[in-house]
mmCIF file of C-alpha atoms and ligand atoms in Angstrom:
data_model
loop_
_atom_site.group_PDB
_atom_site.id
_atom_site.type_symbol
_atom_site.label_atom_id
_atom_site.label_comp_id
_atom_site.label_asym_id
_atom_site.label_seq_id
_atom_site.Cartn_x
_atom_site.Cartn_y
_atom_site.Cartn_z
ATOM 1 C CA UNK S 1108 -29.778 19.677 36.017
ATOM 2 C CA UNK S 1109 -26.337 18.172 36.869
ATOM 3 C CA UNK S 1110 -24.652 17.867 34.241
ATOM 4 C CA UNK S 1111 -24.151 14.087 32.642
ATOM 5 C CA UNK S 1112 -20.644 12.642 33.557
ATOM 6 C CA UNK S 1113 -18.525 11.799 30.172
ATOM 7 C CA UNK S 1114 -16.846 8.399 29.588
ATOM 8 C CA UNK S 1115 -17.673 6.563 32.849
ATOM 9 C CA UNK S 1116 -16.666 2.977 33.428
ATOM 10 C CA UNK S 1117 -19.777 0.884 33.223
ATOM 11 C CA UNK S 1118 -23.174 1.112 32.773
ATOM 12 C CA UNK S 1119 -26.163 1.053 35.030
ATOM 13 C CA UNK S 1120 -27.003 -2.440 34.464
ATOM 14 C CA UNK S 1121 -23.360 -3.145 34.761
ATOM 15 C CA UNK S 1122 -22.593 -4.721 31.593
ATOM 16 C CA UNK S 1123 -20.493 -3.120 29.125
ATOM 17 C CA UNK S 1124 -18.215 -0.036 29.085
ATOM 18 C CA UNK S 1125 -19.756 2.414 27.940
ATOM 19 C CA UNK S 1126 -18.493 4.170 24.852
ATOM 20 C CA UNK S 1127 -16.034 6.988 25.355
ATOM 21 C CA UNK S 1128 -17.111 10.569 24.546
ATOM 22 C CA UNK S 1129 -14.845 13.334 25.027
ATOM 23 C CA UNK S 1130 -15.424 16.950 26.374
ATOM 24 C CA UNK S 1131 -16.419 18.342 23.045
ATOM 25 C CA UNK S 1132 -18.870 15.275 22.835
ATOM 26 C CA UNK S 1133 -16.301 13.688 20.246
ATOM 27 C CA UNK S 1134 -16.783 10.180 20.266
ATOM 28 C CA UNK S 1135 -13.420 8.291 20.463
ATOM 29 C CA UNK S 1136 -14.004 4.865 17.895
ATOM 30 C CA UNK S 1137 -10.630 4.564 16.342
ATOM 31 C CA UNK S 1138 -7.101 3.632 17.850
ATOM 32 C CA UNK S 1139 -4.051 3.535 16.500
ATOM 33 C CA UNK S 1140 -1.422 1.532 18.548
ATOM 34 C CA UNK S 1141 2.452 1.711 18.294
ATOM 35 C CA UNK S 1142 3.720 -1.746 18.335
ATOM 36 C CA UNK S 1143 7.369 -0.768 17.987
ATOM 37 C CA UNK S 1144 9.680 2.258 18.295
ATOM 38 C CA UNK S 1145 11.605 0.463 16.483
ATOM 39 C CA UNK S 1146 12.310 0.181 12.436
ATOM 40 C CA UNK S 1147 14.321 -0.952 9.427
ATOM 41 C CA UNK S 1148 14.676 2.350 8.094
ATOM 42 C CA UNK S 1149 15.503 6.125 9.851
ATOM 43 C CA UNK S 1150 13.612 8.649 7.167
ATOM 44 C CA UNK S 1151 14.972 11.982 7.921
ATOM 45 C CA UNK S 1152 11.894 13.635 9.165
ATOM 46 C CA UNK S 1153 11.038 10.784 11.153
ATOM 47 C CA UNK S 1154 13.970 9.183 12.823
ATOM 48 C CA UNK S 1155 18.023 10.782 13.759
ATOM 49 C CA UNK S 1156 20.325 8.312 12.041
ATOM 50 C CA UNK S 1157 21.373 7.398 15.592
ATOM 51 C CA UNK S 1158 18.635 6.469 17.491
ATOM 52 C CA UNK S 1159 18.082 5.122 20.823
ATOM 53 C CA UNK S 1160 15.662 2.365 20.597
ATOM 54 C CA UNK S 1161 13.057 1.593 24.116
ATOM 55 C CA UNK S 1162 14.740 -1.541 26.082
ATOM 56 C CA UNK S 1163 12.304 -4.301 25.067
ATOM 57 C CA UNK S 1164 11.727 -5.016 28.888
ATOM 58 C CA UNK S 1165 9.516 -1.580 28.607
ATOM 59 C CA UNK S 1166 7.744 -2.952 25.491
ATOM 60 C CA UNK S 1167 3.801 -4.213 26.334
ATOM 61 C CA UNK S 1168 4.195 -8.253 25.621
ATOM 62 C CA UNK S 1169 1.446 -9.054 22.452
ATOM 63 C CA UNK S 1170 -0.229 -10.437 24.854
ATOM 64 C CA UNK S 1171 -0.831 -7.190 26.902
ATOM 65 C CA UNK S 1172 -1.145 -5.381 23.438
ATOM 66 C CA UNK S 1173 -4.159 -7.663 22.545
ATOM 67 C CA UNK S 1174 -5.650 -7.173 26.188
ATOM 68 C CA UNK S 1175 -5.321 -3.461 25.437
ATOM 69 C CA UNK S 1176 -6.776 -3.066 22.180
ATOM 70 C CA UNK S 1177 -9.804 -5.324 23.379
ATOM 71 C CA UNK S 1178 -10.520 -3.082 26.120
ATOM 72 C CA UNK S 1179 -10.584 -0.067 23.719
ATOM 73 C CA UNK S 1180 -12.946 -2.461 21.355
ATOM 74 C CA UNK S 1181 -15.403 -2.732 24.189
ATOM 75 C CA UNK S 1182 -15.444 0.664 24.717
ATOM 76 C CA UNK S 1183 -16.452 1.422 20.825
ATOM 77 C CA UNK S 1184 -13.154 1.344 19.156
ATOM 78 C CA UNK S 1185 -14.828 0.134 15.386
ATOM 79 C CA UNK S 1186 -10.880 0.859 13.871
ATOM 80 C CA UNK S 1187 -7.775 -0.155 14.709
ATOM 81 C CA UNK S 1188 -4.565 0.404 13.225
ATOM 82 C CA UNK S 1189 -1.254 -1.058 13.730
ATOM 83 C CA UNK S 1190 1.849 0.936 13.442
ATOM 84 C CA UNK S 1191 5.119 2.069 14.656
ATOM 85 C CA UNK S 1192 7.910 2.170 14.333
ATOM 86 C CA UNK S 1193 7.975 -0.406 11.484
ATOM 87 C CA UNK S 1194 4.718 -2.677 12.311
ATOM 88 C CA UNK S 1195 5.809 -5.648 10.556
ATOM 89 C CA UNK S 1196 9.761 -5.476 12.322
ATOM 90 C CA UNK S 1197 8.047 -6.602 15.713
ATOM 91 C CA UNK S 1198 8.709 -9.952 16.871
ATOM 92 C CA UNK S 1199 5.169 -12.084 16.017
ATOM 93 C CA UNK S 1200 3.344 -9.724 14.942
ATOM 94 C CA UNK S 1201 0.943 -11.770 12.815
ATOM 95 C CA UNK S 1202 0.132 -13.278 16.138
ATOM 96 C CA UNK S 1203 -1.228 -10.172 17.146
ATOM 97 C CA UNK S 1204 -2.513 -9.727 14.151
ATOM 98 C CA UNK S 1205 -4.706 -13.262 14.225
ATOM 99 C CA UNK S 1206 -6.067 -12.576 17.935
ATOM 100 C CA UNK S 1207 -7.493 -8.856 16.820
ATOM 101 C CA UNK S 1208 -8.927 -10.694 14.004
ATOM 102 C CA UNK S 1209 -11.618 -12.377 16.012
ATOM 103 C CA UNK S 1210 -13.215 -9.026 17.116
ATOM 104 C CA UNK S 1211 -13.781 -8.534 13.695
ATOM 105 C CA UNK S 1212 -14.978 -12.121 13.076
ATOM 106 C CA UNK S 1213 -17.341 -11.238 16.089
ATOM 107 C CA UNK S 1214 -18.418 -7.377 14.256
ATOM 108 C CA UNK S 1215 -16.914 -5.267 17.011
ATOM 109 C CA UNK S 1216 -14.849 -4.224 14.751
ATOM 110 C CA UNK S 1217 -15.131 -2.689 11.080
ATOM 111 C CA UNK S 1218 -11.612 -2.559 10.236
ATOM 112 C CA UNK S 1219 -8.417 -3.554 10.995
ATOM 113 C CA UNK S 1220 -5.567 -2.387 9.403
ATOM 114 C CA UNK S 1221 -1.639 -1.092 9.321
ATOM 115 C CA UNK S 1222 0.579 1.892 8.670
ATOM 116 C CA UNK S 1223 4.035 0.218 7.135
ATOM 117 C CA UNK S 1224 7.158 1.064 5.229
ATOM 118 C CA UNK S 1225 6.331 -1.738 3.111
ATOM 119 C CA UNK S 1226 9.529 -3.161 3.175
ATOM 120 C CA UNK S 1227 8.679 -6.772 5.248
ATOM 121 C CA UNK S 1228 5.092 -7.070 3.028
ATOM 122 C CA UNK S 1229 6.367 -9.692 0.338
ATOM 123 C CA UNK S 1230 6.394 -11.875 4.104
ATOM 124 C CA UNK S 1231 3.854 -10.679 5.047
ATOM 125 C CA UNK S 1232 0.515 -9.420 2.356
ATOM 126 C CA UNK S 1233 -1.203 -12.973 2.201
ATOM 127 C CA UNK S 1234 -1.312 -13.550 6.063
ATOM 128 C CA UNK S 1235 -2.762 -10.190 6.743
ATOM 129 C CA UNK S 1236 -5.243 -10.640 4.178
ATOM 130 C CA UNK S 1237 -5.886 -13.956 5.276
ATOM 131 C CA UNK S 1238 -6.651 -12.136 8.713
ATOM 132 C CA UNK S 1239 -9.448 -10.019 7.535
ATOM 133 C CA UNK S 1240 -7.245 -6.887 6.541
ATOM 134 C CA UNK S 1241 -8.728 -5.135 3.730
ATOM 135 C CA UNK S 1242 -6.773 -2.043 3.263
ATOM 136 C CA UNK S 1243 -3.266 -0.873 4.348
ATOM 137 C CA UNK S 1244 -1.236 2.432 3.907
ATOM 138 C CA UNK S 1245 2.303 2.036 2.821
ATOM 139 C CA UNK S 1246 4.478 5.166 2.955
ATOM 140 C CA UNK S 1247 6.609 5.448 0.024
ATOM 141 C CA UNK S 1248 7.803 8.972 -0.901
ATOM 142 C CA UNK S 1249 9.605 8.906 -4.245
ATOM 143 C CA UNK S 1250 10.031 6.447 -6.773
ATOM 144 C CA UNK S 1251 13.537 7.252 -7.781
ATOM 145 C CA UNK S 1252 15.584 4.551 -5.841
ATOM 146 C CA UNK S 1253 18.641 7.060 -4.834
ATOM 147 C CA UNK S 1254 16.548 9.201 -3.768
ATOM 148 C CA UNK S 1255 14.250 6.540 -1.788
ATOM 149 C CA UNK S 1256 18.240 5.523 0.210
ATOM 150 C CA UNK S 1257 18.796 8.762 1.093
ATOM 151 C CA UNK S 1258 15.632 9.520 2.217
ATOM 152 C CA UNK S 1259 15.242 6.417 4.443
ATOM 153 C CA UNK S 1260 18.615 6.500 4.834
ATOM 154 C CA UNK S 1261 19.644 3.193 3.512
ATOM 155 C CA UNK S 1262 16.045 1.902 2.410
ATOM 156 C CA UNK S 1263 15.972 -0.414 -0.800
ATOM 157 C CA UNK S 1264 13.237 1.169 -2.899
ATOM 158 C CA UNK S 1265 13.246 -2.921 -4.540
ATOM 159 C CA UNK S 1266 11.863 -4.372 -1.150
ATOM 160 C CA UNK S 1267 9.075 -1.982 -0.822
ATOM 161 C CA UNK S 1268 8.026 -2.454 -4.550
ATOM 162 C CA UNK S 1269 8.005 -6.148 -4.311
ATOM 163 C CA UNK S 1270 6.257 -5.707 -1.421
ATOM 164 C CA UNK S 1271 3.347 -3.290 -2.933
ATOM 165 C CA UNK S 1272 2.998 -5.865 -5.947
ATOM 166 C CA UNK S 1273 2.469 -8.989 -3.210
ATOM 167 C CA UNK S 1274 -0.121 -6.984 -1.243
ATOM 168 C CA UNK S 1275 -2.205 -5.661 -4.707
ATOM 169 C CA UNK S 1276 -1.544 -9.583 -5.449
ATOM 170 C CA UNK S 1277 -3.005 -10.492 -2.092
ATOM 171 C CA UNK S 1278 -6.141 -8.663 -2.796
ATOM 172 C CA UNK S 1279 -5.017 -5.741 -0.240
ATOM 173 C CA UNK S 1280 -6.193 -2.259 -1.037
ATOM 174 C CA UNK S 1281 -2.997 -0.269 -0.835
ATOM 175 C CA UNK S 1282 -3.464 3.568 0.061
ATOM 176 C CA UNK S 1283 0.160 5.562 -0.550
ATOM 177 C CA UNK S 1284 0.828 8.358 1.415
ATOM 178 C CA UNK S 1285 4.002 10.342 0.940
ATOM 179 C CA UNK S 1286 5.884 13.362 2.960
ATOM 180 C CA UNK S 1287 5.812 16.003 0.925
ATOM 181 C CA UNK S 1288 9.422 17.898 1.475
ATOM 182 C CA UNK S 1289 10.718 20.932 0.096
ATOM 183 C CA UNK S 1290 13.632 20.432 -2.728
ATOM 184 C CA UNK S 1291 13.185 16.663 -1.936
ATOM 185 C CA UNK S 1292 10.294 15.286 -3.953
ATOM 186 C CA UNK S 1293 8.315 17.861 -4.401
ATOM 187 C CA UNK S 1294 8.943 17.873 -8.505
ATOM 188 C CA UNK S 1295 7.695 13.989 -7.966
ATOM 189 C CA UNK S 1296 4.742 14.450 -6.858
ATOM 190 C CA UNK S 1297 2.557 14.408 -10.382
ATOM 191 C CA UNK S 1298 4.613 11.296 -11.336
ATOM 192 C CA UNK S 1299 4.049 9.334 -7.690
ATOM 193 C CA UNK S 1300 0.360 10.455 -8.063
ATOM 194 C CA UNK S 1301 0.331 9.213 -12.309
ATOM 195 C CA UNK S 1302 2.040 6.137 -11.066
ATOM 196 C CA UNK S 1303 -0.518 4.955 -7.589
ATOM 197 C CA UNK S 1304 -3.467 6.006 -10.078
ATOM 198 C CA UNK S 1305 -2.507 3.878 -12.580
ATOM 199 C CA UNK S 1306 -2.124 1.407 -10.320
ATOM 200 C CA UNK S 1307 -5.152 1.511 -8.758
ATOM 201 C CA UNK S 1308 -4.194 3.019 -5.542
ATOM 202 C CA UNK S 1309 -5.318 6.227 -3.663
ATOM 203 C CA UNK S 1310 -2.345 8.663 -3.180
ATOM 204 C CA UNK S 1311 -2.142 11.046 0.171
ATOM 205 C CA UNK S 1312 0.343 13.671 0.667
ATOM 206 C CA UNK S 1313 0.860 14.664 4.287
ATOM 207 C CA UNK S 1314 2.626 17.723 5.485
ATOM 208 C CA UNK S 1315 5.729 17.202 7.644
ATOM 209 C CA UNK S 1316 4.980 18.062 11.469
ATOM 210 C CA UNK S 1317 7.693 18.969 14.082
ATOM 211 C CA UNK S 1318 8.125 15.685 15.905
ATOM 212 C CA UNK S 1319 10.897 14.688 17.583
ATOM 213 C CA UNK S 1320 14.822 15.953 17.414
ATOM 214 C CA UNK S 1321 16.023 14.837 14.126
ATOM 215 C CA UNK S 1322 19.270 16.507 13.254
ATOM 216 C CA UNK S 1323 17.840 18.863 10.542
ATOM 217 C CA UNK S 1324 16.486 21.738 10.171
ATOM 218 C CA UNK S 1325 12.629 21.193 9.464
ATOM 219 C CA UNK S 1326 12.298 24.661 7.547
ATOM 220 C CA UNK S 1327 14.524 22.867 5.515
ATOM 221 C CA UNK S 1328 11.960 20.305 4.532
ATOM 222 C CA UNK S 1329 8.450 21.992 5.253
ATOM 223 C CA UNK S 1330 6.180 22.339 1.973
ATOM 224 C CA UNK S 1331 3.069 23.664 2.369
ATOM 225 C CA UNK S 1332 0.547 21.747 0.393
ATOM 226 C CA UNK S 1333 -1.342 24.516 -0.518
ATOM 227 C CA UNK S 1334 1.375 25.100 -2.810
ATOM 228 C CA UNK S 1335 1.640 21.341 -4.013
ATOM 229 C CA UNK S 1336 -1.900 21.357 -4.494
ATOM 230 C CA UNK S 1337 -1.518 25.007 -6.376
ATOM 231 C CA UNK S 1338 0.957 23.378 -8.999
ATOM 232 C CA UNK S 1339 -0.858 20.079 -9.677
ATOM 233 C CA UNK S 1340 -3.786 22.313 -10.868
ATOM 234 C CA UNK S 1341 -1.399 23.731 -13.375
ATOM 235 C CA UNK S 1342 -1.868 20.139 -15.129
ATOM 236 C CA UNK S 1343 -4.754 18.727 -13.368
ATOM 237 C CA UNK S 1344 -8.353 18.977 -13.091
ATOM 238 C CA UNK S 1345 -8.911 18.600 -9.448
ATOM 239 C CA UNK S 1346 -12.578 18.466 -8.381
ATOM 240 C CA UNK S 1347 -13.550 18.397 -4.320
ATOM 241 C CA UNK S 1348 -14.850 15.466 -3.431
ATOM 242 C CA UNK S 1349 -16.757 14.262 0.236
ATOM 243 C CA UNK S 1350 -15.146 11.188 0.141
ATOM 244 C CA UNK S 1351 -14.019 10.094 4.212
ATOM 245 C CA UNK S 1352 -11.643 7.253 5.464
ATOM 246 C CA UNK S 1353 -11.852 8.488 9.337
ATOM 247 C CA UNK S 1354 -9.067 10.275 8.959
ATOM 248 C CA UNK S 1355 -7.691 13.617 8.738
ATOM 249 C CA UNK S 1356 -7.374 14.157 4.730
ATOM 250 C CA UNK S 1357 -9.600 16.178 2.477
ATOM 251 C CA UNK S 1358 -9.874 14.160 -1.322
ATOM 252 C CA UNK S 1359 -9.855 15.382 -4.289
ATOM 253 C CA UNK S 1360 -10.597 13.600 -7.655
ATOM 254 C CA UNK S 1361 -8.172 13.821 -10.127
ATOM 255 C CA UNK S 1362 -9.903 14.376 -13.605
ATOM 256 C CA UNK S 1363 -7.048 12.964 -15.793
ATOM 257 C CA UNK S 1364 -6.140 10.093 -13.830
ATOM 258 C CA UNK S 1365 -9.699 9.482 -12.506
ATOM 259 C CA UNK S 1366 -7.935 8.354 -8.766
ATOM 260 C CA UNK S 1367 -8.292 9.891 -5.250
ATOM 261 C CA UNK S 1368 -5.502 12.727 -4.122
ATOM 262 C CA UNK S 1369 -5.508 13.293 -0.082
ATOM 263 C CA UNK S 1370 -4.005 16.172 1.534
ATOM 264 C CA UNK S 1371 -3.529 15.745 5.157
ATOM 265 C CA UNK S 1372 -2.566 19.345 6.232
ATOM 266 C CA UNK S 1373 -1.978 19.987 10.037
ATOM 267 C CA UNK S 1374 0.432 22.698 9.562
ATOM 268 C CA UNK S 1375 -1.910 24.865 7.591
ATOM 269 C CA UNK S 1376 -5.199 23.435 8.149
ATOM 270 C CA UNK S 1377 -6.749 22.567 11.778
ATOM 271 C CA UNK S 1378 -8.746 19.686 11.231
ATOM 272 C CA UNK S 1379 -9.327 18.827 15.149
ATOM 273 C CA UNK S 1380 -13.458 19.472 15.347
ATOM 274 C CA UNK S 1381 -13.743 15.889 13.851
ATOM 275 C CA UNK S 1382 -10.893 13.959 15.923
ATOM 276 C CA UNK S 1383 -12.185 10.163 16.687
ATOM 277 C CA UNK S 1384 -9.165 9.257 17.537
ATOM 278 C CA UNK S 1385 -6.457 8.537 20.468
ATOM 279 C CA UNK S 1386 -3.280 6.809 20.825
ATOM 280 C CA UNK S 1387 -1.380 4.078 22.395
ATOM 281 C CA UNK S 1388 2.658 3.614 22.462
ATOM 282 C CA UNK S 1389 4.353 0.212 22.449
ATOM 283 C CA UNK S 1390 4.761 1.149 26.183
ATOM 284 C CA UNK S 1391 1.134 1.422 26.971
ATOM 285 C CA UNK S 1392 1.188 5.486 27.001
ATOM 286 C CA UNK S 1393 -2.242 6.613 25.707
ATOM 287 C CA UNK S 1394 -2.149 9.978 24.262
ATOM 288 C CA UNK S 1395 -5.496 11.910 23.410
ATOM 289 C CA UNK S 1396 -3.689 14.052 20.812
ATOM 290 C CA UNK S 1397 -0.902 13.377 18.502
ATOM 291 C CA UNK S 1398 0.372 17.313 18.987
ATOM 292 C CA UNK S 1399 -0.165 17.606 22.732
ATOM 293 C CA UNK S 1400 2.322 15.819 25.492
ATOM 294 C CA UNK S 1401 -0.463 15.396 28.265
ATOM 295 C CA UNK S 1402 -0.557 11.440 27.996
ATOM 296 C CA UNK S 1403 -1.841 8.461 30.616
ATOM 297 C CA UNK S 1404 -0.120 5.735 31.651
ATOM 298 C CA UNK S 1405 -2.061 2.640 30.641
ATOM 299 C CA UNK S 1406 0.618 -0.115 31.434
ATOM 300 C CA UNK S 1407 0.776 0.344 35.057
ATOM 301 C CA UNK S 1408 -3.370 -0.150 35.822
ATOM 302 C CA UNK S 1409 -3.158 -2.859 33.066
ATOM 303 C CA UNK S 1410 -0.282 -5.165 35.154
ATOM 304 C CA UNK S 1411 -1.430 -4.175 38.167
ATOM 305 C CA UNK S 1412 -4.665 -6.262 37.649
ATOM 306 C CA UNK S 1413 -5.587 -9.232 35.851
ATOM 307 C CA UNK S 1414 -9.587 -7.794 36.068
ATOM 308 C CA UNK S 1415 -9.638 -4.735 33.535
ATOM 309 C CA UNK S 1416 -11.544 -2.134 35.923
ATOM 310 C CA UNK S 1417 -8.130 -0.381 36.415
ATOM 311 C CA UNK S 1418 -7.046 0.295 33.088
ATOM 312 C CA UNK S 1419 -10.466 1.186 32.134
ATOM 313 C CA UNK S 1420 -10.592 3.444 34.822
ATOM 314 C CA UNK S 1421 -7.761 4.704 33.960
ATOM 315 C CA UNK S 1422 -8.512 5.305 30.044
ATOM 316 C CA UNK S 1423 -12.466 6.913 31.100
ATOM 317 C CA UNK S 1424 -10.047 9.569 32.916
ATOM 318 C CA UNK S 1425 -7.772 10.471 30.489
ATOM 319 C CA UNK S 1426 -10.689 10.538 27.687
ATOM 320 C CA UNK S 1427 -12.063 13.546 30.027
ATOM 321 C CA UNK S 1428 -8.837 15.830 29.510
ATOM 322 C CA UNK S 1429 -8.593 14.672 25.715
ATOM 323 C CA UNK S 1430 -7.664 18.449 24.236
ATOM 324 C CA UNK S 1431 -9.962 20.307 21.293
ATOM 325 C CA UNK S 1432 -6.660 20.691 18.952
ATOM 326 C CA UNK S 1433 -3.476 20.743 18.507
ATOM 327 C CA UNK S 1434 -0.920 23.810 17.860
ATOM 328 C CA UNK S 1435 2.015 22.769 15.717
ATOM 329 C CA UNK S 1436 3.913 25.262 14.800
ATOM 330 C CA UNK S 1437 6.670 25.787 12.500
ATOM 331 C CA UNK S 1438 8.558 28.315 13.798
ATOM 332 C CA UNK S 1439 12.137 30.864 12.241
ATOM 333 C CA UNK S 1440 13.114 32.057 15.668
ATOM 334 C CA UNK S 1441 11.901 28.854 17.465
ATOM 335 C CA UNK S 1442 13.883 26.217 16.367
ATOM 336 C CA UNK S 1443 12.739 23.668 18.358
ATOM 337 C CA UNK S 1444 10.674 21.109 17.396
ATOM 338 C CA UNK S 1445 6.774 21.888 18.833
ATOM 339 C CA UNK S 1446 7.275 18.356 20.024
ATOM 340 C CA UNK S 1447 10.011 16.492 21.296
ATOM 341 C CA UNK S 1448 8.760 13.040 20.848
ATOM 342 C CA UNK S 1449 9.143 11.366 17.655
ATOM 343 C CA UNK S 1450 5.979 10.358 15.492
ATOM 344 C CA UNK S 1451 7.678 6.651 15.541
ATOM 345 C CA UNK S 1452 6.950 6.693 19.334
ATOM 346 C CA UNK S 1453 3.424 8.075 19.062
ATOM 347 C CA UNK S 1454 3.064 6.405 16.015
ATOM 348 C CA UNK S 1455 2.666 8.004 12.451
HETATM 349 N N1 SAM Z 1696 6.977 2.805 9.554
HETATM 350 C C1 SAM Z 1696 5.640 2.948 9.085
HETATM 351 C C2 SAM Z 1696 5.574 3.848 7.886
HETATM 352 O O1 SAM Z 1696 6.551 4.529 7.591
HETATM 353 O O2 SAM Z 1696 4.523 3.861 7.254
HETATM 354 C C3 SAM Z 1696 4.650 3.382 10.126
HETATM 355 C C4 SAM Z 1696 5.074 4.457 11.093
HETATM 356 S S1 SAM Z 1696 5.428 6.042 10.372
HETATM 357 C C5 SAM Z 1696 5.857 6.971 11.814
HETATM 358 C C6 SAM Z 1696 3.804 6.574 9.911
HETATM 359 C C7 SAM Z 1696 3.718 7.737 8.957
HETATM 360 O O3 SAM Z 1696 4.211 8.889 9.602
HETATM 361 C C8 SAM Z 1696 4.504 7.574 7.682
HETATM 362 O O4 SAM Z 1696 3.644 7.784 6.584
HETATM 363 C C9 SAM Z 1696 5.528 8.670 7.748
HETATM 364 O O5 SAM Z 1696 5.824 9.175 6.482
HETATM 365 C C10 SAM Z 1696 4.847 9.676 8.638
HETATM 366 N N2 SAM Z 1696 5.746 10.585 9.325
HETATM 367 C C11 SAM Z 1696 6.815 10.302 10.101
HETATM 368 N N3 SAM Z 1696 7.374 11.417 10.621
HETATM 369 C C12 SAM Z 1696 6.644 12.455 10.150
HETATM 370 C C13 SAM Z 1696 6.689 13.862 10.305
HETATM 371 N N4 SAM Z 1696 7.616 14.433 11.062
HETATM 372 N N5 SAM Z 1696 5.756 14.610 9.666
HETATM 373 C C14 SAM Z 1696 4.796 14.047 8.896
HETATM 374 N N6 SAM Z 1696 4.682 12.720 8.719
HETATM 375 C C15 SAM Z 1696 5.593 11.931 9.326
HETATM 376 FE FE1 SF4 Z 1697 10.533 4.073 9.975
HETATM 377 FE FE2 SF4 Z 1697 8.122 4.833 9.161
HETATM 378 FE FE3 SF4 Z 1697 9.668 6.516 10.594
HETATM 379 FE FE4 SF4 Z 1697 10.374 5.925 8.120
HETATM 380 S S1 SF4 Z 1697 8.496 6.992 8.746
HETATM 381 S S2 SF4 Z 1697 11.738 5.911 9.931
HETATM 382 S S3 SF4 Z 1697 9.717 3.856 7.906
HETATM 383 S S4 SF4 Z 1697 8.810 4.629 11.305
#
């Protein structure tokens, strides 16, 4: 029997795109989509201090964003999620924002939601809400405000607080998720997880990955979790749990605190058998894997026609070569990053 193509175009009767289904019969229902390379703040694992920022004529307009995005949605995409680059720095965002809202309004989609640095959310917490966001992430990865500048390198710990309280305020669930780095915050981490617990608020930590040229050394900053997650059991009760967001991290309940602990762990842990997930730049680059370079150019089929039978051409293809996994590695003799784009280009 021949066997049955993967990802094509349309169905038989012509209708809809069909879902996409990779090789390893993966299906592909959540995007996340780069709105900006740009940001407010250049974290040290993320971001050089001098950057050179995409000239906006290469940016996809909102407009083309929103045509995007709805092609993914009628080919299955149930999540989206905005981020960057700073999400909330792009010019009219919310407008973007308001137009994704109607898939869904129409039950497309199950969620839509962002990635930010929190900084711009006192602006911005009751409009997303208002939108039909339930949850965000904001990335926050110390609470001691010299640290936070240097860090971010010249982030004001303030802003982002202000902008956590307006959000809880709003009636947005707020997930935390910090970097854990070596002789950075890695003492903090009890006291970030005592403080998002007692606020209500799940707390992942992620591992740093080698993305992008950033003027350190990442040795420097890599902490395995293994060993973050070996010292909070010095003075926690940490039970598994099966609890599942679509993403990548493995929970834990925290017995004192009675709140969630993630622990996203690419570096040690391969967690690609259950990857739903691709992509998109601000550029309209799709890319099937966060740790692999082999990418499709989406912006080209999408201006070449106002019809969308290009670009979803064009995206059925490159779900076919989506990889089975990553391999980041960290490596003393290597000093390269595995990857030399940045995770603000890919998006985080
Ligand atoms: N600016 C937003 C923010 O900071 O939340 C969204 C984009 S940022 C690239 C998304 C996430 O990627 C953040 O949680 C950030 O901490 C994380 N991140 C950035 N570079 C990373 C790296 N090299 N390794 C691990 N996580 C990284
Ligand atoms: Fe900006 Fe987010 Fe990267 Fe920090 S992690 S520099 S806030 S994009």
């Amino acid at each position: 029997m021949a066997p049955t193509p993967v990802a094509s175009t349309i169905d038989v009767a012509g209708a809809r795109p069909r879902p996409l289904i990779d090789p390893f019969a993966r299906a592909i229902t959540y995007l996340r989509v780069s709105v900006t390379d740009r940001c407010d703040f250049r974290c040290v694992y993320c971001m050089s201090e001098h950057m050179s920022f995409l000239p906006k004529a290469d940016l996809l307009s909102l407009e083309e964003l929103d045509r995007l995005c709805s092609a993914f949605v009628a080919k299955g995409v149930n999540k989206l999620r905005l981020t960057g680059g700073e999400p909330l720095v792009r010019r009219g965002i919310m407008t973007l924002v308001a137009s994704l809202s109607r898939h869904l309004k129409s039950g497309a989609l199950k969620e839509l939601t962002l990635t930010t640095n929190g900084s711009q959310l006192e602006k911005y917490a009751a409009e997303l809400k208002g939108h039909g966001v339930e949850r965000i992430n904001v990335s926050l990865d110390t609470l001691d405000p010299d640290k936070f500048r240097a860090i971010t390198r010249w982030g004001d710990l303030g802003k982002v607080m202000s902008g956590i309280d307006a959000a809880q305020a709003a009636g947005l669930q707020v997930k935390i998720n910090a970097v854990a780095l070596k002789g950075v915050n890695e003492d903090e981490i009890a006291g970030l997880m005592d403080w998002a617990h007692g606020r209500g608020m799940d707390l992942t930590v992620i591992e740093v990955m080698p993305l992008g040229e950033i003027g350190e050394d990442r040795l420097d900053q890599y902490l395995p979790l293994s060993m973050v997650r070996a010292r909070l059991s010095e003075r926690y009760t940490l039970d598994d749990i099966d609890y599942q967001t679509g993403g990548p991290a493995r929970y834990v309940r925290v017995k004192e605190t009675g709140g969630r602990l993630g622990f996203i762990t690419p570096m040690t842990h391969n967690f690609c058998e259950s990857c739903n997930r691709v992509r998109i730049t601000c550029t309209g680059t799709l890319y099937m894997c966060l740790g692999q370079e082999d990418a499709a150019d989406l912006r080209a089929p999408l201006r070449a026609s106002e019809s969308n039978d290009l670009v979803n051409a064009a995206i059925d293809d490159a779900i076919t070569r989506k990889p089975k996994g990553h391999d980041f590695v960290i490596d003393r003799r290597q000093h390269r990053p595995a990857l030399s784009r940045h995770m603000s280009v890919t998006g985080g």
